[in-house]
Amino acid sequence: MSKTLIVILGPTGVGKTDISINIAKHFNTVISSSDSRQVYREMSIGTAVPEKEQLEAVQHHFIHTHSIHDYFSSWECEQQTLELLSNLYKEKDEVLLVGGSMMYIDAICNGIDEIPTIDPELRDQTFKRYEKEGLEAMQMELKQLDPVFYNQVDLKNAKRVIHAVEVCLMTGKAYSELRTNSRKKRDFKIVKIGLNRDRSELYERINHRVDVMMEEGLEKEAKALFKYREYNSLNTVGYKELFEYFAGEIDLEKAVELIKRNSRRYAKRQLSWFRRDAEIEWFHPDQEEEVIHYIENRITKEA
RNA sequence: GGUACCAUAGCUCAGUUGGUAGAGCAAUGGACUGAAAAUCCAUGUGUCCCUGGUUCGAUUCCAGGUGGUACCA
């Protein structure tokens, strides 16, 4: 019997959670989350983790399983999710993958290249050099270490340039040599469901959701994390804006406005990423029956 | 009802001594291989309220209309 990974993806706020739970119930299976922020147990309100009843209705994996103090990235996501799946497939024929973190989804579905995790000290050193010497110095360094990647990379994107330099220094090899540009073969079938709705409707939902988060106490949740604001895991919409407010840089009203705007922009970036993935079959979140029908078709047709 | 002022991008407004217009915010498109809710790149989207008049030419000047704001009744 072949195994299937049903991927439910879509922009933030589109309504993935509700339909996912119903689909999971229909297939009598569980949900693995591919959300780069809901994994952290210190964040709930601002990351819109499913409600308690929803988490009880269907078992969820990779929600609140890690701490903001842990290192977690697409690599860990790929490894840990694949391990989980191999266990789940002993019992189940279908498993749901639900989330909007584009790179995590791709890491699970297509795999990413094997590049060693950067030593924290080296990362720190490299970043300090960037701060001190500037982007141009890092670009020159990359040109030395890996002229091939230097010609491919978006040179204005400091994160990309710095990361490439880190990898070269860490491995003693050119970063471009480690990039295989290949897709890993998975031993399960992948069915990708994209959820989307009218842009204006999506934006209204996002705006409203932010107001609800504020009513539910997002400010308090963020306040407790203010001391960790330098953490990458807290460079997150809903928190970073409130940190600016706590620091006295903007007023609360402005912070809320920025949370809404940045959520909208995030949704736009997600759609931009998903749009080029031809494997995705798109639906409106209300089309639950159509989605289930489509999935069943795909499972039986290609079985 | 009268008087004054205003009407330009999704919003707030600038501007054109008459040659069809531009800022901020918002927005849109794109990139993406271990920090990805991150990071980076690109883009001005317009019956200049309507109808006439003057003019070679009106968003600009004039008249009327409509809508808004303020004050007086």
CSV table of C-alpha atoms (C1' of nucleotides) in Angstrom, one decimal:
chain,number,residue,atom,x,y,z
A,1,MET,CA,0.0,0.0,0.0
A,2,SER,CA,1.5,3.3,-1.0
A,3,LYS,CA,1.7,6.2,1.4
A,4,THR,CA,0.6,9.7,0.8
A,5,LEU,CA,1.5,13.1,2.3
A,6,ILE,CA,-1.4,15.5,1.9
A,7,VAL,CA,0.0,19.0,2.0
A,8,ILE,CA,-2.3,21.8,3.0
A,9,LEU,CA,-0.7,25.2,2.3
A,10,GLY,CA,-1.7,28.8,1.8
A,11,PRO,CA,-1.1,32.3,3.0
A,12,THR,CA,-1.3,33.2,6.7
A,13,GLY,CA,-4.9,33.8,7.8
A,14,VAL,CA,-6.5,32.1,4.8
A,15,GLY,CA,-8.2,29.5,7.1
A,16,LYS,CA,-6.0,26.4,6.9
A,17,THR,CA,-6.6,25.1,10.4
A,18,ASP,CA,-10.4,24.5,10.3
A,19,ILE,CA,-10.4,22.6,7.0
A,20,SER,CA,-7.3,20.6,7.9
A,21,ILE,CA,-8.9,19.3,11.0
A,22,ASN,CA,-11.9,18.1,9.0
A,23,ILE,CA,-9.7,16.5,6.4
A,24,ALA,CA,-7.6,14.8,9.0
A,25,LYS,CA,-10.8,13.4,10.6
A,26,HIS,CA,-12.0,12.3,7.2
A,27,PHE,CA,-8.8,10.3,6.6
A,28,ASN,CA,-8.7,9.3,10.2
A,29,THR,CA,-5.1,10.6,10.5
A,30,VAL,CA,-2.9,13.2,12.2
A,31,ILE,CA,-1.4,16.5,11.3
A,32,SER,CA,2.2,17.4,11.1
A,33,SER,CA,2.8,21.2,11.1
A,34,SER,CA,5.1,23.0,8.8
A,35,ASP,CA,5.1,26.3,10.5
A,36,SER,CA,8.3,27.9,11.4
A,37,ARG,CA,6.9,29.8,14.4
A,38,GLN,CA,4.2,27.6,15.8
A,39,VAL,CA,6.9,25.1,16.7
A,40,TYR,CA,8.0,27.4,19.5
A,41,ARG,CA,6.2,26.8,22.8
A,42,GLU,CA,6.8,30.3,24.0
A,43,MET,CA,4.5,31.8,21.4
A,44,SER,CA,0.8,31.1,21.0
A,45,ILE,CA,-1.4,34.1,20.4
A,46,GLY,CA,0.8,35.9,17.9
A,47,THR,CA,1.5,32.7,15.8
A,48,ALA,CA,-2.2,31.7,15.8
A,49,VAL,CA,-1.7,28.1,17.0
A,50,PRO,CA,-4.8,26.0,16.8
A,51,GLU,CA,-7.3,26.2,19.7
A,52,LYS,CA,-7.0,23.8,22.5
A,53,GLU,CA,-10.1,21.9,21.3
A,54,GLN,CA,-8.7,21.7,17.8
A,55,LEU,CA,-5.4,20.3,19.1
A,56,GLU,CA,-7.4,17.7,21.1
A,57,ALA,CA,-9.7,16.8,18.2
A,58,VAL,CA,-6.8,15.8,16.0
A,59,GLN,CA,-3.2,15.0,17.0
A,60,HIS,CA,-0.8,17.7,15.9
A,61,HIS,CA,3.0,17.3,15.6
A,62,PHE,CA,5.6,20.1,15.6
A,63,ILE,CA,3.4,22.5,17.5
A,64,HIS,CA,5.0,23.8,20.7
A,65,THR,CA,7.6,21.0,20.5
A,66,HIS,CA,10.6,23.3,20.5
A,67,SER,CA,11.8,26.3,22.5
A,68,ILE,CA,12.9,29.6,21.2
A,69,HIS,CA,16.2,28.7,22.9
A,70,ASP,CA,16.7,25.8,20.6
A,71,TYR,CA,18.2,25.9,17.2
A,72,PHE,CA,15.7,24.9,14.6
A,73,SER,CA,15.9,25.4,10.8
A,74,SER,CA,14.6,23.9,7.6
A,75,TRP,CA,17.2,21.2,7.9
A,76,GLU,CA,16.0,20.1,11.3
A,77,CYS,CA,12.4,20.4,10.0
A,78,GLU,CA,13.2,18.1,7.1
A,79,GLN,CA,15.0,15.5,9.2
A,80,GLN,CA,12.5,15.5,12.1
A,81,THR,CA,9.5,15.5,9.9
A,82,LEU,CA,10.8,12.6,7.8
A,83,GLU,CA,11.5,10.6,10.9
A,84,LEU,CA,8.1,11.2,12.2
A,85,LEU,CA,6.5,10.3,8.9
A,86,SER,CA,8.3,7.0,8.7
A,87,ASN,CA,6.8,6.1,12.1
A,88,LEU,CA,3.4,7.4,11.2
A,89,TYR,CA,3.3,5.4,8.0
A,90,LYS,CA,3.5,2.2,9.9
A,91,GLU,CA,0.0,2.9,11.0
A,92,LYS,CA,-1.4,5.3,8.5
A,93,ASP,CA,-1.6,5.5,4.8
A,94,GLU,CA,-2.2,9.2,4.7
A,95,VAL,CA,-0.7,12.0,6.8
A,96,LEU,CA,-1.5,15.7,6.6
A,97,LEU,CA,1.2,18.4,6.4
A,98,VAL,CA,-0.3,21.7,7.3
A,99,GLY,CA,1.5,25.1,7.4
A,100,GLY,CA,2.6,28.1,5.4
A,101,SER,CA,6.3,28.2,5.9
A,102,MET,CA,7.4,27.9,2.3
A,103,MET,CA,10.9,26.7,2.8
A,104,TYR,CA,9.9,24.2,5.4
A,105,ILE,CA,7.4,22.7,3.0
A,106,ASP,CA,9.9,22.5,0.2
A,107,ALA,CA,12.5,21.0,2.5
A,108,ILE,CA,10.1,18.2,3.4
A,109,CYS,CA,8.8,17.6,-0.1
A,110,ASN,CA,12.0,18.1,-2.1
A,111,GLY,CA,14.8,18.0,0.4
A,112,ILE,CA,17.6,20.4,0.8
A,113,ASP,CA,21.3,20.0,0.3
A,114,GLU,CA,23.5,18.6,3.1
A,115,ILE,CA,25.4,21.5,4.4
A,116,PRO,CA,26.8,21.4,8.0
A,117,THR,CA,25.1,23.5,10.6
A,118,ILE,CA,27.2,26.6,11.2
A,119,ASP,CA,29.1,26.7,14.5
A,120,PRO,CA,27.4,29.5,16.6
A,121,GLU,CA,30.8,31.1,17.3
A,122,LEU,CA,31.7,31.3,13.6
A,123,ARG,CA,28.2,32.7,12.9
A,124,ASP,CA,28.7,35.3,15.5
A,125,GLN,CA,32.2,36.2,14.2
A,126,THR,CA,31.0,36.5,10.6
A,127,PHE,CA,28.1,38.7,11.6
A,128,LYS,CA,30.3,41.0,13.6
A,129,ARG,CA,32.7,41.3,10.7
A,130,TYR,CA,29.7,42.3,8.5
A,131,GLU,CA,28.6,44.9,11.0
A,132,LYS,CA,32.1,46.3,11.3
A,133,GLU,CA,33.4,46.1,7.7
A,134,GLY,CA,30.1,46.3,5.8
A,135,LEU,CA,28.5,44.4,3.0
A,136,GLU,CA,31.1,45.2,0.4
A,137,ALA,CA,33.8,43.5,2.4
A,138,MET,CA,31.7,40.4,2.7
A,139,GLN,CA,31.0,40.4,-1.0
A,140,MET,CA,34.8,40.6,-1.7
A,141,GLU,CA,35.4,37.7,0.7
A,142,LEU,CA,32.8,35.6,-1.1
A,143,LYS,CA,34.4,36.5,-4.4
A,144,GLN,CA,37.6,35.0,-3.0
A,145,LEU,CA,36.1,31.9,-1.4
A,146,ASP,CA,33.5,31.1,-4.0
A,147,PRO,CA,33.5,33.0,-7.3
A,148,VAL,CA,30.8,30.8,-8.8
A,149,PHE,CA,28.3,31.6,-6.1
A,150,TYR,CA,29.4,35.2,-6.1
A,151,ASN,CA,28.1,35.4,-9.6
A,152,GLN,CA,24.8,33.8,-8.7
A,153,VAL,CA,23.9,35.4,-5.4
A,154,ASP,CA,21.8,38.5,-4.9
A,155,LEU,CA,24.7,40.6,-3.8
A,156,LYS,CA,22.5,43.1,-2.1
A,157,ASN,CA,21.0,40.5,0.2
A,158,ALA,CA,23.4,40.5,3.1
A,159,LYS,CA,22.0,37.4,4.7
A,160,ARG,CA,22.7,35.3,1.6
A,161,VAL,CA,26.2,36.7,1.2
A,162,ILE,CA,27.0,36.2,4.8
A,163,HIS,CA,25.6,32.7,4.9
A,164,ALA,CA,27.6,31.7,1.8
A,165,VAL,CA,30.8,33.0,3.5
A,166,GLU,CA,30.0,31.1,6.7
A,167,VAL,CA,29.5,27.9,4.8
A,168,CYS,CA,32.8,28.3,2.9
A,169,LEU,CA,34.7,29.0,6.1
A,170,MET,CA,32.9,26.2,8.0
A,171,THR,CA,33.5,23.5,5.3
A,172,GLY,CA,36.6,24.7,3.6
A,173,LYS,CA,34.7,24.1,0.4
A,174,ALA,CA,33.0,26.5,-2.0
A,175,TYR,CA,29.3,26.8,-1.1
A,176,SER,CA,28.4,26.3,-4.7
A,177,GLU,CA,30.0,22.9,-4.7
A,178,LEU,CA,27.6,21.8,-1.9
A,179,ARG,CA,24.6,23.0,-3.8
A,180,THR,CA,23.3,20.1,-5.9
A,181,ASN,CA,20.2,21.7,-7.2
A,182,SER,CA,18.5,18.3,-7.1
A,183,ARG,CA,15.3,17.0,-5.6
A,184,LYS,CA,15.4,14.1,-3.2
A,185,LYS,CA,13.2,11.2,-4.0
A,186,ARG,CA,10.5,10.5,-1.3
A,187,ASP,CA,9.0,7.1,-0.7
A,188,PHE,CA,5.6,8.6,-0.3
A,189,LYS,CA,3.3,10.3,-2.7
A,190,ILE,CA,2.7,14.0,-2.3
A,191,VAL,CA,-0.6,15.8,-2.9
A,192,LYS,CA,-0.4,19.5,-2.6
A,193,ILE,CA,-3.6,21.5,-1.8
A,194,GLY,CA,-3.3,25.3,-1.9
A,195,LEU,CA,-5.9,27.4,-0.2
A,196,ASN,CA,-6.5,31.0,-1.3
A,197,ARG,CA,-9.3,33.6,-1.4
A,198,ASP,CA,-9.8,37.1,-2.7
A,199,ARG,CA,-7.0,39.3,-1.7
A,200,SER,CA,-9.3,41.9,-0.2
A,201,GLU,CA,-11.1,39.2,1.8
A,202,LEU,CA,-7.8,37.7,2.9
A,203,TYR,CA,-6.5,41.1,4.1
A,204,GLU,CA,-9.7,41.8,6.0
A,205,ARG,CA,-9.3,38.5,7.8
A,206,ILE,CA,-5.7,39.2,8.6
A,207,ASN,CA,-6.5,42.7,10.0
A,208,HIS,CA,-9.4,41.3,12.0
A,209,ARG,CA,-7.3,38.5,13.4
A,210,VAL,CA,-4.7,40.9,14.6
A,211,ASP,CA,-7.4,42.8,16.5
A,212,VAL,CA,-8.5,39.6,18.1
A,213,MET,CA,-4.9,38.7,19.0
A,214,MET,CA,-4.6,42.0,20.8
A,215,GLU,CA,-7.9,41.3,22.7
A,216,GLU,CA,-6.6,37.9,23.7
A,217,GLY,CA,-3.5,39.4,25.3
A,218,LEU,CA,-0.7,39.4,22.6
A,219,GLU,CA,0.8,42.4,24.3
A,220,LYS,CA,1.4,40.5,27.5
A,221,GLU,CA,2.7,37.4,25.7
A,222,ALA,CA,5.2,39.6,23.8
A,223,LYS,CA,6.2,41.5,26.9
A,224,ALA,CA,7.3,38.3,28.5
A,225,LEU,CA,9.6,37.6,25.6
A,226,PHE,CA,11.0,41.1,25.3
A,227,LYS,CA,14.2,40.1,27.0
A,228,TYR,CA,14.9,37.6,24.2
A,229,ARG,CA,14.1,40.1,21.4
A,230,GLU,CA,17.5,39.5,19.7
A,231,TYR,CA,16.7,35.9,19.1
A,232,ASN,CA,16.0,35.0,15.5
A,233,SER,CA,12.9,33.1,16.5
A,234,LEU,CA,11.5,36.3,17.8
A,235,ASN,CA,12.1,38.2,14.6
A,236,THR,CA,8.5,37.4,14.0
A,237,VAL,CA,5.5,39.4,12.9
A,238,GLY,CA,3.4,40.3,15.9
A,239,TYR,CA,6.3,40.4,18.3
A,240,LYS,CA,9.0,42.5,16.6
A,241,GLU,CA,6.5,45.4,16.3
A,242,LEU,CA,5.5,45.2,19.9
A,243,PHE,CA,9.1,45.1,20.9
A,244,GLU,CA,9.5,48.5,19.2
A,245,TYR,CA,6.6,49.7,21.2
A,246,PHE,CA,8.1,48.4,24.4
A,247,ALA,CA,11.4,50.1,23.5
A,248,GLY,CA,9.5,53.4,23.2
A,249,GLU,CA,10.1,53.8,19.5
A,250,ILE,CA,6.5,53.8,18.4
A,251,ASP,CA,3.1,53.9,20.0
A,252,LEU,CA,0.8,51.0,20.5
A,253,GLU,CA,-1.6,52.0,17.8
A,254,LYS,CA,1.3,52.2,15.3
A,255,ALA,CA,2.6,48.8,16.4
A,256,VAL,CA,-0.8,47.2,15.7
A,257,GLU,CA,-1.0,48.9,12.4
A,258,LEU,CA,2.5,47.5,11.5
A,259,ILE,CA,1.6,44.0,12.6
A,260,LYS,CA,-1.3,44.1,10.2
A,261,ARG,CA,0.7,45.5,7.4
A,262,ASN,CA,3.6,43.0,7.9
A,263,SER,CA,1.2,40.1,8.1
A,264,ARG,CA,-0.3,41.2,4.8
A,265,ARG,CA,3.1,41.5,3.2
A,266,TYR,CA,4.0,38.1,4.5
A,267,ALA,CA,0.9,36.6,2.9
A,268,LYS,CA,1.9,38.2,-0.4
A,269,ARG,CA,5.3,36.7,-0.2
A,270,GLN,CA,3.9,33.3,0.5
A,271,LEU,CA,1.6,33.6,-2.5
A,272,SER,CA,4.5,34.7,-4.6
A,273,TRP,CA,6.5,31.6,-3.6
A,274,PHE,CA,3.5,29.2,-4.0
A,275,ARG,CA,2.5,30.5,-7.4
A,276,ARG,CA,5.5,29.0,-9.2
A,277,ASP,CA,4.8,25.5,-7.8
A,278,ALA,CA,2.8,23.8,-10.5
A,279,GLU,CA,2.1,20.8,-8.3
A,280,ILE,CA,-0.3,22.8,-6.2
A,281,GLU,CA,-4.0,22.4,-6.8
A,282,TRP,CA,-5.8,25.5,-5.6
A,283,PHE,CA,-9.1,25.7,-3.7
A,284,HIS,CA,-11.1,28.1,-1.6
A,285,PRO,CA,-11.1,27.1,2.1
A,286,ASP,CA,-14.9,26.6,2.0
A,287,GLN,CA,-14.5,23.8,-0.7
A,288,GLU,CA,-14.0,21.1,1.8
A,289,GLU,CA,-15.9,18.4,-0.1
A,290,GLU,CA,-14.1,19.3,-3.4
A,291,VAL,CA,-10.7,19.1,-1.7
A,292,ILE,CA,-11.5,15.7,-0.2
A,293,HIS,CA,-12.8,14.5,-3.5
A,294,TYR,CA,-9.7,15.6,-5.2
A,295,ILE,CA,-7.4,14.0,-2.7
A,296,GLU,CA,-9.3,10.7,-2.9
A,297,ASN,CA,-9.1,10.8,-6.6
A,298,ARG,CA,-5.3,11.4,-6.6
A,299,ILE,CA,-4.8,8.5,-4.1
A,300,THR,CA,-6.8,5.9,-5.9
A,301,LYS,CA,-5.9,7.0,-9.4
A,302,GLU,CA,-2.2,6.7,-8.8
A,303,ALA,CA,-2.2,3.8,-6.4
B,1,G,C1',-32.0,79.2,3.5
B,2,G,C1',-27.3,82.7,3.2
B,3,U,C1',-22.0,83.3,3.0
B,4,A,C1',-17.0,81.4,2.9
B,5,C,C1',-13.7,77.6,1.8
B,6,C,C1',-12.7,72.8,-0.3
B,7,A,C1',-13.3,68.7,-4.3
B,8,U,C1',-6.4,65.8,-7.7
B,9,A,C1',-3.9,58.1,-6.8
B,10,G,C1',-6.9,53.3,-2.2
B,11,C,C1',-5.9,57.3,2.1
B,12,U,C1',-3.7,62.2,3.6
B,13,C,C1',-2.3,66.0,0.6
B,14,A,C1',1.2,69.0,-2.9
B,15,G,C1',1.2,71.1,-7.8
B,16,U,C1',0.4,73.0,-12.7
B,17,U,C1',1.7,82.0,-13.7
B,18,G,C1',-3.3,77.4,-19.0
B,19,G,C1',0.5,72.7,-22.6
B,20,U,C1',-3.5,66.1,-19.1
B,21,A,C1',0.3,65.7,-12.6
B,22,G,C1',3.7,63.9,-7.8
B,23,A,C1',5.0,63.1,-2.4
B,24,G,C1',4.2,60.2,2.1
B,25,C,C1',1.5,56.1,3.6
B,26,A,C1',-1.1,52.0,1.7
B,27,A,C1',-0.7,48.7,-2.6
B,28,U,C1',1.4,45.5,-6.7
B,29,G,C1',5.0,42.1,-9.1
B,30,G,C1',9.4,39.2,-8.4
B,31,A,C1',13.6,36.5,-6.0
B,32,C,C1',14.5,32.7,-2.5
B,33,U,C1',18.6,25.6,-0.6
B,34,G,C1',20.1,25.4,7.4
B,35,A,C1',18.1,32.7,10.8
B,36,A,C1',12.7,32.0,5.8
B,37,A,C1',6.6,35.1,9.8
B,38,A,C1',13.7,36.1,7.8
B,39,U,C1',16.1,38.8,3.9
B,40,C,C1',16.5,41.2,-0.8
B,41,C,C1',14.9,43.6,-5.7
B,42,A,C1',11.6,46.3,-8.8
B,43,U,C1',6.9,49.2,-9.8
B,44,G,C1',3.0,55.2,-9.8
B,45,U,C1',-1.8,52.5,-10.0
B,46,G,C1',-5.4,58.9,-12.0
B,47,U,C1',-12.6,60.8,-16.1
B,48,C,C1',-7.4,66.1,-11.6
B,49,C,C1',-16.2,66.0,-9.0
B,50,C,C1',-20.0,67.1,-13.2
B,51,U,C1',-21.9,70.3,-17.2
B,52,G,C1',-21.1,74.4,-20.0
B,53,G,C1',-18.1,79.0,-21.3
B,54,U,C1',-13.4,81.6,-22.7
B,55,U,C1',-9.0,79.6,-25.4
B,56,C,C1',-5.2,76.7,-30.5
B,57,G,C1',-5.4,74.1,-25.8
B,58,A,C1',-8.8,73.9,-19.3
B,59,U,C1',-7.2,69.6,-14.0
B,60,U,C1',-5.8,75.0,-13.7
B,61,C,C1',-9.6,80.8,-15.4
B,62,C,C1',-15.2,82.0,-15.5
B,63,A,C1',-20.5,80.4,-14.7
B,64,G,C1',-23.9,76.9,-13.1
B,65,G,C1',-24.6,72.2,-10.7
B,66,U,C1',-23.5,68.3,-7.1
B,67,G,C1',-21.1,66.7,-2.6
B,68,G,C1',-18.4,68.1,1.9
B,69,U,C1',-16.7,71.4,5.9
B,70,A,C1',-17.2,75.9,8.8
B,71,C,C1',-19.8,80.1,10.2
B,72,C,C1',-24.5,83.0,10.1
B,73,A,C1',-29.6,82.4,10.3
